[in-house]
Short mmCIF file of C-alpha atoms in Angstrom, two decimals:
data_model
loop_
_atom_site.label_atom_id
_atom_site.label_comp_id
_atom_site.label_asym_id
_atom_site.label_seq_id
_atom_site.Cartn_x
_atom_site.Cartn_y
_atom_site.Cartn_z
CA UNK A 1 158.29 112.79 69.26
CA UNK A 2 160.62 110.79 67.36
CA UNK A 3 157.49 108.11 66.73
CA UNK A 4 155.50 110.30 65.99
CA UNK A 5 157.59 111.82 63.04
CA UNK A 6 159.54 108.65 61.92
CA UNK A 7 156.78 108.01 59.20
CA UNK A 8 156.63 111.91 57.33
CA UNK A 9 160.28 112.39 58.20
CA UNK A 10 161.36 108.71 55.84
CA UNK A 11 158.37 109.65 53.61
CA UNK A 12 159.43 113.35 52.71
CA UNK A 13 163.42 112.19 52.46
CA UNK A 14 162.68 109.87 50.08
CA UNK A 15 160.74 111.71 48.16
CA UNK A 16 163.24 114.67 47.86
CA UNK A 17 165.81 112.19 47.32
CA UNK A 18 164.21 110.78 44.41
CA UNK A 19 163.80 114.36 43.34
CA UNK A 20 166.65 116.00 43.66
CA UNK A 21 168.95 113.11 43.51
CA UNK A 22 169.32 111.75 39.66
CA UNK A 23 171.95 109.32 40.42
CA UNK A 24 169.06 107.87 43.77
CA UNK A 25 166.49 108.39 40.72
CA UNK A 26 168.12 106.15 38.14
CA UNK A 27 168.83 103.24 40.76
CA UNK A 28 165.26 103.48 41.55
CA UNK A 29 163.63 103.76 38.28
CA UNK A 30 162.91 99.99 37.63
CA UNK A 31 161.03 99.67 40.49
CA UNK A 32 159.29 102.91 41.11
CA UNK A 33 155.96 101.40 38.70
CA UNK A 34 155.50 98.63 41.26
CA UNK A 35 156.24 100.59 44.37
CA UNK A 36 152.38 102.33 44.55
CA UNK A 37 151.60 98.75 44.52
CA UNK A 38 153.69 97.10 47.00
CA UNK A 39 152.58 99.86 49.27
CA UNK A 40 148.96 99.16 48.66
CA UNK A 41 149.51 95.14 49.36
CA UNK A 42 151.56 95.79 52.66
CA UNK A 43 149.05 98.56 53.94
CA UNK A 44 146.17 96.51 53.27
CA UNK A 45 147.71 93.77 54.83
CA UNK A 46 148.90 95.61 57.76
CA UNK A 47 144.76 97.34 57.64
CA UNK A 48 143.28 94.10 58.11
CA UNK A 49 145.85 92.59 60.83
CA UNK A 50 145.44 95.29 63.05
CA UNK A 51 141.50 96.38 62.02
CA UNK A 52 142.50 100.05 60.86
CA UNK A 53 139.78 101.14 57.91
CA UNK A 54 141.36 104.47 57.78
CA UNK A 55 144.85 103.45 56.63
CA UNK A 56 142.60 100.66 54.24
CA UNK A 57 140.02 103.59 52.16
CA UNK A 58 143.21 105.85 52.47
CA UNK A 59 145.33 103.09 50.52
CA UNK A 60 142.13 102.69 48.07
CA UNK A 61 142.03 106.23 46.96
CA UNK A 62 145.40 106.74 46.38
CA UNK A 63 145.35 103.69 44.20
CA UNK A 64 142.01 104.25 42.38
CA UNK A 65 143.58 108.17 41.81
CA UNK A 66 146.90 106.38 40.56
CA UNK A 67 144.75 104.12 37.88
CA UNK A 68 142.29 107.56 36.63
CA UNK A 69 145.69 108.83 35.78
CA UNK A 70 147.62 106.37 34.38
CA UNK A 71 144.67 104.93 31.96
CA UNK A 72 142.39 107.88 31.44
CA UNK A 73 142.24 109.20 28.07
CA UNK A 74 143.08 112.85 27.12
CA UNK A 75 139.28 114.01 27.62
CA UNK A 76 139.10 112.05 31.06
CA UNK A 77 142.52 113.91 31.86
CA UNK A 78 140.50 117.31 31.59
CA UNK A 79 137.99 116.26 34.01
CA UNK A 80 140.52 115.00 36.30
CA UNK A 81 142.17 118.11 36.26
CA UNK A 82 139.78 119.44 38.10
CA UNK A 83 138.21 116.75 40.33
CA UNK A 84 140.71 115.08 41.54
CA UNK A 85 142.50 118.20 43.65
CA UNK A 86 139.07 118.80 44.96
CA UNK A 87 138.06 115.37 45.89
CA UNK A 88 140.79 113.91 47.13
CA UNK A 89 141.58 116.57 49.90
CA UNK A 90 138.23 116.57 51.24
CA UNK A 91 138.21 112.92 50.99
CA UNK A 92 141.50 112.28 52.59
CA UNK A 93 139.60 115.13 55.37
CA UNK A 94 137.04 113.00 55.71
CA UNK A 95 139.33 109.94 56.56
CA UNK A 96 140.96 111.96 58.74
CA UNK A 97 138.08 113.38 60.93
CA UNK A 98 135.94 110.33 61.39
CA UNK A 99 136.99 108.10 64.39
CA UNK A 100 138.01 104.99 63.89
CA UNK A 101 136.01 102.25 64.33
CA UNK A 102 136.85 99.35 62.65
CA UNK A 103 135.32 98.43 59.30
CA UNK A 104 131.91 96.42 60.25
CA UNK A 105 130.38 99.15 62.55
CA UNK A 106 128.10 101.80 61.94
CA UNK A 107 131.13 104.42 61.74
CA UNK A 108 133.24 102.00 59.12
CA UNK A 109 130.38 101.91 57.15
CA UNK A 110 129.32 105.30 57.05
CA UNK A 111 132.87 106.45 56.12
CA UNK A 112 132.59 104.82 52.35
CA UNK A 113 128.86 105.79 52.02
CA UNK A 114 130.07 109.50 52.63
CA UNK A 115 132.94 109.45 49.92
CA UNK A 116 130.22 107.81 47.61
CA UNK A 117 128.52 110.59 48.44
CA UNK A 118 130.80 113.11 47.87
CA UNK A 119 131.65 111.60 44.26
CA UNK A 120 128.21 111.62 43.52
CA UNK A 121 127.76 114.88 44.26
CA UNK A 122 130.79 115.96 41.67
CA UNK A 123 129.16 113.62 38.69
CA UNK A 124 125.74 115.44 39.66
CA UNK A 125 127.76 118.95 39.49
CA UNK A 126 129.08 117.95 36.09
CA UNK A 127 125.70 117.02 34.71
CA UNK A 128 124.10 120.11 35.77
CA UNK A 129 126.86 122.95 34.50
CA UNK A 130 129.31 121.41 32.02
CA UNK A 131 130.01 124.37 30.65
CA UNK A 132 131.61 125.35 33.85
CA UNK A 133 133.19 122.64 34.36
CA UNK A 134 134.67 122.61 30.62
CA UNK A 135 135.95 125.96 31.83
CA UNK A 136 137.68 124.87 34.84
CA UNK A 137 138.69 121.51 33.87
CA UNK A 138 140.39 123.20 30.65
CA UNK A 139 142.51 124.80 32.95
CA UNK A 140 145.91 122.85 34.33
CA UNK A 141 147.25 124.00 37.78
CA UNK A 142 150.15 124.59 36.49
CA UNK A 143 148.32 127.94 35.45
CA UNK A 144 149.24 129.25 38.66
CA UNK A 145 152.85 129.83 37.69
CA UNK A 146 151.22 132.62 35.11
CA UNK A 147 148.79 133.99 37.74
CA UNK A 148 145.72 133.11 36.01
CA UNK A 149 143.81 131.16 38.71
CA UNK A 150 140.90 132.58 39.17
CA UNK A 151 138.68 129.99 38.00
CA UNK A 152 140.96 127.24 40.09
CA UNK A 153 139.83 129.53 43.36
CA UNK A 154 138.05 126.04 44.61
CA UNK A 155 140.80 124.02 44.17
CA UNK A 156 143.17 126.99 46.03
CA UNK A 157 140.54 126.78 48.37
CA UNK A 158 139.99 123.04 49.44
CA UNK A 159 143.48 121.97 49.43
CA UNK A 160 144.59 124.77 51.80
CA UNK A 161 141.27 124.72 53.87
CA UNK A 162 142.02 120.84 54.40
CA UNK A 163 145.40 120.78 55.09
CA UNK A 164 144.68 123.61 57.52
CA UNK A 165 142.18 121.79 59.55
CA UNK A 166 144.09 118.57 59.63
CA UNK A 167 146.99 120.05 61.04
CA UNK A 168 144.75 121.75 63.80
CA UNK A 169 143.21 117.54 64.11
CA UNK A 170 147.06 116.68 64.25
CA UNK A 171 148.28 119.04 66.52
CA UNK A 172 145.07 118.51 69.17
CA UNK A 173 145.30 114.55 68.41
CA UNK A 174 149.57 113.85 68.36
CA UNK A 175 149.14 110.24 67.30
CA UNK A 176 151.11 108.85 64.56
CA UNK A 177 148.83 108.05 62.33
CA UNK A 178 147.00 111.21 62.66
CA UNK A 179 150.49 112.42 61.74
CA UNK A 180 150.67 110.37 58.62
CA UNK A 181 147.38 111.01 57.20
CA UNK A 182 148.12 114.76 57.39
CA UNK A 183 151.66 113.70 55.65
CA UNK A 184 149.44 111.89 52.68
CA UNK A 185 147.60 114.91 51.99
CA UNK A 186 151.27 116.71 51.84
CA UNK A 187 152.28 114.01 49.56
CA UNK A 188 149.97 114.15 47.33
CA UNK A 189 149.93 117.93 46.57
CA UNK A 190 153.11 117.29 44.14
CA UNK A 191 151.08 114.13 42.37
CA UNK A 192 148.00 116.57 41.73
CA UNK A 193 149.94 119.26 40.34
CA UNK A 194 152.30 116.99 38.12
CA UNK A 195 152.05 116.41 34.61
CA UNK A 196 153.55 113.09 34.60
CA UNK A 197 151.06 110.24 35.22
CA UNK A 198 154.48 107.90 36.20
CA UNK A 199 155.87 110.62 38.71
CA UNK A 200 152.05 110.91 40.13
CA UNK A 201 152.09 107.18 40.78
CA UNK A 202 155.32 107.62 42.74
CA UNK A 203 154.54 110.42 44.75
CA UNK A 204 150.85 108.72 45.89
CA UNK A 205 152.97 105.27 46.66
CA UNK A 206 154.94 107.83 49.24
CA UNK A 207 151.94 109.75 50.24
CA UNK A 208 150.67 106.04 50.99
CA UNK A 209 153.80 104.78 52.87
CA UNK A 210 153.30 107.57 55.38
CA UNK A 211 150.11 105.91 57.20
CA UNK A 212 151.06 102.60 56.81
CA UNK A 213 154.81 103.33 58.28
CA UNK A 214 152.90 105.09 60.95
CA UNK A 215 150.52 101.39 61.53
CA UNK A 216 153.98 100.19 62.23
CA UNK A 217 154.76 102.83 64.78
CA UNK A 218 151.95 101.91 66.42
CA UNK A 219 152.32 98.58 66.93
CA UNK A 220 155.66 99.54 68.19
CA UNK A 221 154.03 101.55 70.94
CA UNK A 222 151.49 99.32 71.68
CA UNK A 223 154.06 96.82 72.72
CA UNK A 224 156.43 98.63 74.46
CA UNK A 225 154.80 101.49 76.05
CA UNK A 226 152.20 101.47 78.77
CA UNK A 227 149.01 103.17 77.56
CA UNK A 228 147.94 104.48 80.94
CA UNK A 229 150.87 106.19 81.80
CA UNK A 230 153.23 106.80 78.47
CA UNK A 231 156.23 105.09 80.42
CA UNK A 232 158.10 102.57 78.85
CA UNK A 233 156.14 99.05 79.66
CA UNK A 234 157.58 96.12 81.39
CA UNK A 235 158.48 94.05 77.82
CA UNK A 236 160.96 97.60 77.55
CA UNK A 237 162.07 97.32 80.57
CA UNK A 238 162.88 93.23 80.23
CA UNK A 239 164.89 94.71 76.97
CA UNK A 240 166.62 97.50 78.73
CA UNK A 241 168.20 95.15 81.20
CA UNK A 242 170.12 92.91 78.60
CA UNK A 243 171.90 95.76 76.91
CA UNK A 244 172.93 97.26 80.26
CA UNK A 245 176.56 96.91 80.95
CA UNK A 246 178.38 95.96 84.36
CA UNK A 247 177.72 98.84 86.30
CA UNK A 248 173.66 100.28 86.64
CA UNK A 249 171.21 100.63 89.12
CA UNK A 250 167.55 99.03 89.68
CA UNK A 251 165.14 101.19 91.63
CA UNK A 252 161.64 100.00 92.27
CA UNK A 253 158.81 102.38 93.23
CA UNK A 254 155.36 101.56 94.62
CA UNK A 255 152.58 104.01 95.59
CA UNK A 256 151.79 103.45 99.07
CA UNK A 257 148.32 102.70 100.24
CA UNK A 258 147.12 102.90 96.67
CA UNK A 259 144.49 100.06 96.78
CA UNK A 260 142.70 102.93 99.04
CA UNK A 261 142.91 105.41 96.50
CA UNK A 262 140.86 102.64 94.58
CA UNK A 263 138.45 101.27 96.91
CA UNK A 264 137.50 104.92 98.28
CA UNK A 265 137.61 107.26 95.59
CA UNK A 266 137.36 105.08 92.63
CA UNK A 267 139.66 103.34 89.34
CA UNK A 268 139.26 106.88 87.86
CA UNK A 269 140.97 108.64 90.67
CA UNK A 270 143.64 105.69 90.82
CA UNK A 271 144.23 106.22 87.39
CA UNK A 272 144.95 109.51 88.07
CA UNK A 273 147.13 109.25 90.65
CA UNK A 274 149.37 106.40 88.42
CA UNK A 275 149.77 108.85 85.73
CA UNK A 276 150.34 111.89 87.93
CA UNK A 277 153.54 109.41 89.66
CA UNK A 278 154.54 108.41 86.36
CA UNK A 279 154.94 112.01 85.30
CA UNK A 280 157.26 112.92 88.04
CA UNK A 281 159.29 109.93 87.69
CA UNK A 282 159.39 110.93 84.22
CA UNK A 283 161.49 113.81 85.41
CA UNK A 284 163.97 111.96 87.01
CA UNK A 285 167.61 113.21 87.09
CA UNK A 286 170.88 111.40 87.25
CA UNK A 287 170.11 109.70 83.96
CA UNK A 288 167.11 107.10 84.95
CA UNK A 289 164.87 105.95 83.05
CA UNK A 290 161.68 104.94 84.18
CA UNK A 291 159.28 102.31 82.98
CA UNK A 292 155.25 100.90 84.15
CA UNK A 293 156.07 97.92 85.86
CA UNK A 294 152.44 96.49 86.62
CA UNK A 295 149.46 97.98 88.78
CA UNK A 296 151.03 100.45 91.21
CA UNK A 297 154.69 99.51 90.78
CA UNK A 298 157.66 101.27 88.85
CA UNK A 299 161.05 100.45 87.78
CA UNK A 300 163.69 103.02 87.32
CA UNK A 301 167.55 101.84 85.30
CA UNK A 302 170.29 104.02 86.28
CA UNK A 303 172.81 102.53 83.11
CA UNK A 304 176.71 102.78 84.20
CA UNK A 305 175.84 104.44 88.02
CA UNK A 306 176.10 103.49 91.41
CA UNK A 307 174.04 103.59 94.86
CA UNK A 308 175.92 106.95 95.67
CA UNK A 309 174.96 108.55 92.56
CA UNK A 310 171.29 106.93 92.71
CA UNK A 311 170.24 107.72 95.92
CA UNK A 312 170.25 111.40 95.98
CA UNK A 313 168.11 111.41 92.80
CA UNK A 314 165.60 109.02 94.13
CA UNK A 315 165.43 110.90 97.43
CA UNK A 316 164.79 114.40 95.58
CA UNK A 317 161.89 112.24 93.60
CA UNK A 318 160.26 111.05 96.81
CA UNK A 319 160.47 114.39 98.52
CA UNK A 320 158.43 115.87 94.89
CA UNK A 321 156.02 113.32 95.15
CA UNK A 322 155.30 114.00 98.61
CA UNK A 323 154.80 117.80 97.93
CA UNK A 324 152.68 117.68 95.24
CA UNK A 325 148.91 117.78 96.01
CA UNK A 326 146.49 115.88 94.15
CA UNK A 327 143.21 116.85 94.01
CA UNK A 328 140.68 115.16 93.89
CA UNK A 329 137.34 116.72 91.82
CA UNK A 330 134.20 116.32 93.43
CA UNK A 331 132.43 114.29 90.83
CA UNK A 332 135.09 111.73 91.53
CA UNK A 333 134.66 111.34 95.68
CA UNK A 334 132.73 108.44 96.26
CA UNK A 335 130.56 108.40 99.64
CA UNK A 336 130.75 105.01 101.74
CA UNK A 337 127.05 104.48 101.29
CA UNK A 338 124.95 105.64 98.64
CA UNK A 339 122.65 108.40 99.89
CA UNK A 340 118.96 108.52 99.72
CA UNK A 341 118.91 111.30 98.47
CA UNK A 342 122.24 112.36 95.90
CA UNK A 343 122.89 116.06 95.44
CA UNK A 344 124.51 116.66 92.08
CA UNK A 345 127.57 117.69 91.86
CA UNK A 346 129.09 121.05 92.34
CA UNK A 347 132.55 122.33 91.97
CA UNK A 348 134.64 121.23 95.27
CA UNK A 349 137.49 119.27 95.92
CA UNK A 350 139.83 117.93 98.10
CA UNK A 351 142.96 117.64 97.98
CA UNK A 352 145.33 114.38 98.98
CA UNK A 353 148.76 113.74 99.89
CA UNK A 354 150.29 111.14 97.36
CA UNK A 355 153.74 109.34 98.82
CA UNK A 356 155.80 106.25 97.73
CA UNK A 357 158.16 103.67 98.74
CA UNK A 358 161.05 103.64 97.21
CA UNK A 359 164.16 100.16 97.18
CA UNK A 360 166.87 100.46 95.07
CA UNK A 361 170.04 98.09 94.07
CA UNK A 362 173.39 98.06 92.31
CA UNK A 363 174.41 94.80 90.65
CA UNK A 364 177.25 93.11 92.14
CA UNK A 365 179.41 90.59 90.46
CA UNK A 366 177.50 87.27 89.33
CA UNK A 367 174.29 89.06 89.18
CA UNK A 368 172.22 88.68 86.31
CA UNK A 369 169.12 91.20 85.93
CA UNK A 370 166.46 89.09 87.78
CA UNK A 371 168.76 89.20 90.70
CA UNK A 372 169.33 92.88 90.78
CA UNK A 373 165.30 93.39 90.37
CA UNK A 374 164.43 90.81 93.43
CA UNK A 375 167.29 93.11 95.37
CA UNK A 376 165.07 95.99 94.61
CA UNK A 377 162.27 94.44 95.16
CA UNK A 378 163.96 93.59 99.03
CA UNK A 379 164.75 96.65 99.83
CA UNK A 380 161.38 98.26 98.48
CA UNK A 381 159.76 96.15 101.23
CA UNK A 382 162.05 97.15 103.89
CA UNK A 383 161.06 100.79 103.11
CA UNK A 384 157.48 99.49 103.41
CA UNK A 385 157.61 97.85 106.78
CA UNK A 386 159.79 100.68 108.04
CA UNK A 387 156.92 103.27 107.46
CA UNK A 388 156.46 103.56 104.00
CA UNK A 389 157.86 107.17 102.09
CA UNK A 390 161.28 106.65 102.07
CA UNK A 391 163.70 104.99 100.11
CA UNK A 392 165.95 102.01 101.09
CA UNK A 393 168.61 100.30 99.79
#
């Protein structure tokens, strides 16, 4: 949770604090023309390193809405008055919406063509009714404060309609940058509906940080969480262990018989069953903290307990384990020879009895964290050769 709000949360305080805080506002006023700018370079940067187009057009319309209203003239300004809070929330939608794909593939490509579109579509709208447009444009929205927006029922319209369905996008996709896009559009409400070209600037260089904080997020996860599972990953784990103090706990888990979960009923059922252990280890009292420690093996840290305090935890996690029921689909059982004749399939399933092997250690004096891990690892195979589903120490 915390990832996935770290980059609206720093976005939306700094904003406020450059709005409500003069003293924040003056110590930050030298800077704040280059900061749209230093966002751009690092997002760009951080768009090409890691192949993200979204974050990349995101960054270019903020900036090419920053220039139309920092060096448009007052007749431009008109115009922009009204085109900008409709184009840039359906464009920013569009972003949103589209998978990524990278920027060479038939999806990258299509993204740009689309916005081209869509601008096209508002110069053609302008060509064909300027009188309406005169009308509209005329018309700032801060008109709204006198109750006279009728005529700005399009703009009311699109930027509620498209923050609206990217929070429903957000909410059925939690990924941080699905989180920060949605923050952009946020961000850039106040830059819309702002007279000031400078404060406009300021607010898109925020609504820009938001995506390319969340890149960083990312690449945060990506590193240090497994993507199967959502456990911590082994390069945590490695971490974990050198800020541990004297006294913790090591517990390795393995499913048992797991390569038969593989070779009989498929990777997709093994995948399953990995994330189906790593949610109940996820649940694991007495303070532990479980990470992915490769294929079909687990580590759980107990920081500052012992083996009496460990045990009991790890013995209510086996016995869990071993009463929940997976089951099994029937589109996922695999026969042991292919049939003549396959029958599609229907609706049945069958259920299967998951267990593990559990070996756990307490470091001892002279033990470094290698040492405490091989322990684990000892005892996890004398759990194994003793019959598998139980836990040793």
């Amino acid at each position: 949770m915390i990832s996935l709000l770290f980059p609206a949360l720093l976005s939306f305080g700094s904003g406020l604090l450059l709005v409500f805080s003069p003293a924040v506002r003056r110590l930050c006023d030298p800077f704040l023309p280059f900061f749209p700018w230093l966002v751009l370079i690092c997002g760009l940067f951080l768009a090409w390193r890691f192949n993200r187009s979204r974050l990349a057009w995101t960054l270019l319309l903020l900036t090419a809405a920053t220039i139309f209203l920092q060096f448009s003239g007052a007749e431009q300004q008109r115009a922009l008055n009204l085109w900008l809070p409709l184009l840039l929330p359906l464009s920013l939608l569009i972003i949103l919406l589209m998978p990524e794909k990278g920027f060479f593939t038939p999806t990258g490509m299509a993204r740009p063509l689309l916005l081209i579109l869509l601008g096209g579509a508002a110069a053609l709208f302008q060509q064909l009714r300027p009188d309406l447009v005169s009308q509209m444009a005329g018309m700032h929205p801060a008109a709204w404060l006198h109750f006279d927006f009728l005529p700005l029922l399009p703009i009311v319209l699109t930027c509620g309609g498209s923050l609206l369905v990217s929070a429903i996008w957000c909410w059925r996709h939690p990924e941080p940058l699905e989180t920060g896009l949605l923050t952009t559009q946020l961000l850039s409400l106040p830059a819309l509906f702002h007279p000031s070209p400078l404060t406009a600037a300021t607010w898109f260089g925020l609504a820009g940080l938001a995506p390319t904080l969340a890149i960083v997020e990312m690449s945060l996860q990506m590193a240090f969480r497994d993507d199967l599972t959502g456990l911590r990953g082994r390069r945590a784990l490695n971490e974990s262990l050198q800020r541990l103090g004297a006294r913790y706990c090591v517990a390795m888990v393995d499913i048992d018989h797991f390569k038969k979960f593989n070779d009989r009923h498929g990777h997709d059922v093994g995948d399953q069953v990995l994330r189906m252990v790593a949610a109940r280890l996820a649940g694991v009292g007495g303070g532990g903290r479980p990470f992915r420690y490769g294929g079909e093996e687990f580590a759980i840290l107990f920081p500052g307990r012992g083996l009496d305090e460990c045990l009991p935890e790890l013995e209510e996690l086996r016995r869990e384990i071993e009463a929940a029921r997976f089951t099994v689909r029937r589109r996922y059982l695999r026969p042991k020879k292919r049939p003549q004749h396959p029958k599609p399939a229907g609706n049945s399933s069958r259920q299967l009895k998951v267990t593990v092997s559990i070996g756990v250690a307490q470091r001892q004096r002279s033990m470094d964290p290698g040492m405490v891990i091989k322990e684990a690892d000892k005892a996890l195979y004398r759990a194994k050769k003793a019959g598998r589903n139980r836990v040793c120490r």
